[in-house]
Tab-separated table of C-alpha atoms in Angstrom:
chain	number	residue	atom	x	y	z
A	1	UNK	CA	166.016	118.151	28.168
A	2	UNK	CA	162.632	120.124	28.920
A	3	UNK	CA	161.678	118.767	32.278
A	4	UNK	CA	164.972	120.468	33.152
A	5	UNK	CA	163.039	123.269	33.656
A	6	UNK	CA	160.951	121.646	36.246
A	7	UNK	CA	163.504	120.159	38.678
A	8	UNK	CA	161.928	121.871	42.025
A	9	UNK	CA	157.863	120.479	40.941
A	10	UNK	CA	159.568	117.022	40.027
A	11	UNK	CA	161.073	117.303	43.800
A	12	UNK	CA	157.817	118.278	44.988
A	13	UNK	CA	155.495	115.918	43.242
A	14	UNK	CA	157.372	113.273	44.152
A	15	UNK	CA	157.616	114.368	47.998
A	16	UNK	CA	153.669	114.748	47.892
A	17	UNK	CA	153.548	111.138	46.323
A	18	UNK	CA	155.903	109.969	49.063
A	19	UNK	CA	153.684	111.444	51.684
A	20	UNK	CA	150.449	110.643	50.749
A	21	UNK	CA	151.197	106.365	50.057
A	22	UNK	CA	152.437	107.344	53.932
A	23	UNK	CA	149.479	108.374	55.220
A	24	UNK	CA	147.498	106.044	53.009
A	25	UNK	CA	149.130	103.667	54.671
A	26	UNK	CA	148.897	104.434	57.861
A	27	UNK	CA	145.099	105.365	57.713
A	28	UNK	CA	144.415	101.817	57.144
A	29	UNK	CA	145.826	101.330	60.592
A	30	UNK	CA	143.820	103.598	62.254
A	31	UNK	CA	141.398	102.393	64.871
A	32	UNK	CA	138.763	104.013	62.952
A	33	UNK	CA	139.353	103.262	59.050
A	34	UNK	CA	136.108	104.205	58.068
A	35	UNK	CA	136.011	107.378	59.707
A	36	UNK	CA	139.341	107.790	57.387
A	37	UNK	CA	137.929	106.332	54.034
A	38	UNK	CA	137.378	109.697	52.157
A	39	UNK	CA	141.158	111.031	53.803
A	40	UNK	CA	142.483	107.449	52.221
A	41	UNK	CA	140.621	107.740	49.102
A	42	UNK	CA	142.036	111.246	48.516
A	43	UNK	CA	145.577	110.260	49.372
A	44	UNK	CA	145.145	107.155	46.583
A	45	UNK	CA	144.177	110.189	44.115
A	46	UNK	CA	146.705	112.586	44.744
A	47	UNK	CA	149.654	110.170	44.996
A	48	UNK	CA	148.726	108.715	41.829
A	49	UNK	CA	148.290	111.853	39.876
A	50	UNK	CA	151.304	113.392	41.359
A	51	UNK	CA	153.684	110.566	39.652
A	52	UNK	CA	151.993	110.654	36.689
A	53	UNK	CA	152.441	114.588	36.285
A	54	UNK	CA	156.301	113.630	37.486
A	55	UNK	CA	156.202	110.857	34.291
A	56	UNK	CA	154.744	112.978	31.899
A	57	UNK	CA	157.064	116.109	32.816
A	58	UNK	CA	159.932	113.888	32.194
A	59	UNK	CA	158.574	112.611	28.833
A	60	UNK	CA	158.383	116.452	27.929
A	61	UNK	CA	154.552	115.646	27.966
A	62	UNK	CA	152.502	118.507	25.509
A	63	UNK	CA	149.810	118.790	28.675
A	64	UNK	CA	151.737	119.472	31.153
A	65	UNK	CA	149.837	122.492	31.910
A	66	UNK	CA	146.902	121.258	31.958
A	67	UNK	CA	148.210	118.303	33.807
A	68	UNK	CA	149.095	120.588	36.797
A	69	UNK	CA	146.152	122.451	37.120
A	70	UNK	CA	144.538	119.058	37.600
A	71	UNK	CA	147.262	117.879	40.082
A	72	UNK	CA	147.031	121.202	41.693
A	73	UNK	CA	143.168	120.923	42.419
A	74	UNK	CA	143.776	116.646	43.682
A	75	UNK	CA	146.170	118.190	45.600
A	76	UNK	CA	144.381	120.607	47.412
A	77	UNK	CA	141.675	118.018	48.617
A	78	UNK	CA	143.449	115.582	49.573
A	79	UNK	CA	145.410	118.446	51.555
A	80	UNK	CA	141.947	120.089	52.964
A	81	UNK	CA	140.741	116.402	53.623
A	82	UNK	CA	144.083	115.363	55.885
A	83	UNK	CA	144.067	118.732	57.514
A	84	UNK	CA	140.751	117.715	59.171
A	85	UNK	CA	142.635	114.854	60.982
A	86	UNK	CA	144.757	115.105	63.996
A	87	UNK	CA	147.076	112.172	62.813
A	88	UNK	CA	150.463	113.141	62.384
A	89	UNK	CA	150.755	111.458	59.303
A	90	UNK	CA	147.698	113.461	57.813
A	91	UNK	CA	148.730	117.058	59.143
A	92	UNK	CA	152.337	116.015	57.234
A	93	UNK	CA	150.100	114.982	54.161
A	94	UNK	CA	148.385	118.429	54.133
A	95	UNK	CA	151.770	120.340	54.167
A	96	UNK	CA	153.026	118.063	51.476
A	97	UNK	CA	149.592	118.577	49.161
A	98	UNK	CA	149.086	122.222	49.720
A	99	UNK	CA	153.043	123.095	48.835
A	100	UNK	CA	152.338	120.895	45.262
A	101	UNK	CA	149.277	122.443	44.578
A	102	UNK	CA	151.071	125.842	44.785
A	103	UNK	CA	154.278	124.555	42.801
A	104	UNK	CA	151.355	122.766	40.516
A	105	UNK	CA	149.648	126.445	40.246
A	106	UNK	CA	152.565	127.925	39.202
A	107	UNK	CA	153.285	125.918	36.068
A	108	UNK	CA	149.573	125.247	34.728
């Protein structure tokens, strides 16, 4: 199979996904949620477009290039946005989206 190939991004993606529903979730328990909207909207973005890149690498998708230089740029928002926050669950969310965007970099 082709997404072979990609066994250490599909690890990654999926860790990034698993991180940011995390912090998504635990945003919306923040004393402040609306200080955390754009940190929560950016973690809704990135999770969803890092398990759609993981479907369409293992569908042997034809843009999965291009696909990852999209994931690659959600993924360094959401990571930018997070790092702003002192949250434990946001400074894990920035190590998770800036290590995909690399591993996204590297395949688009």
């Amino acid at each position: 199979m082709a997404h072979e190939q990609h066994q250490q991004l599909l690890k990654t993606l999926h860790e990034c996904m698993e991180a940011c529903n995390h912090c998504f979730d635990a945003c919306l328990k923040e004393d402040e949620v609306k200080m955390m909207a754009d940190c929560i909207r950016l973690d809704r973005e990135c999770a969803d477009m890092c398990a759609y890149l993981e479907q369409a690498i293992t569908r042997n998708s034809p843009f999965v290039k291009e696909l990852a230089g999209v994931c690659a740029t959600i993924c360094e928002a959401c990571g930018t946005e997070c790092q702003k926050h002192d949250h434990d669950h946001c400074q894990e969310c920035a190590k998770a989206c800036f290590a995909c965007a690399e591993a996204c970099k590297a395949v688009a």
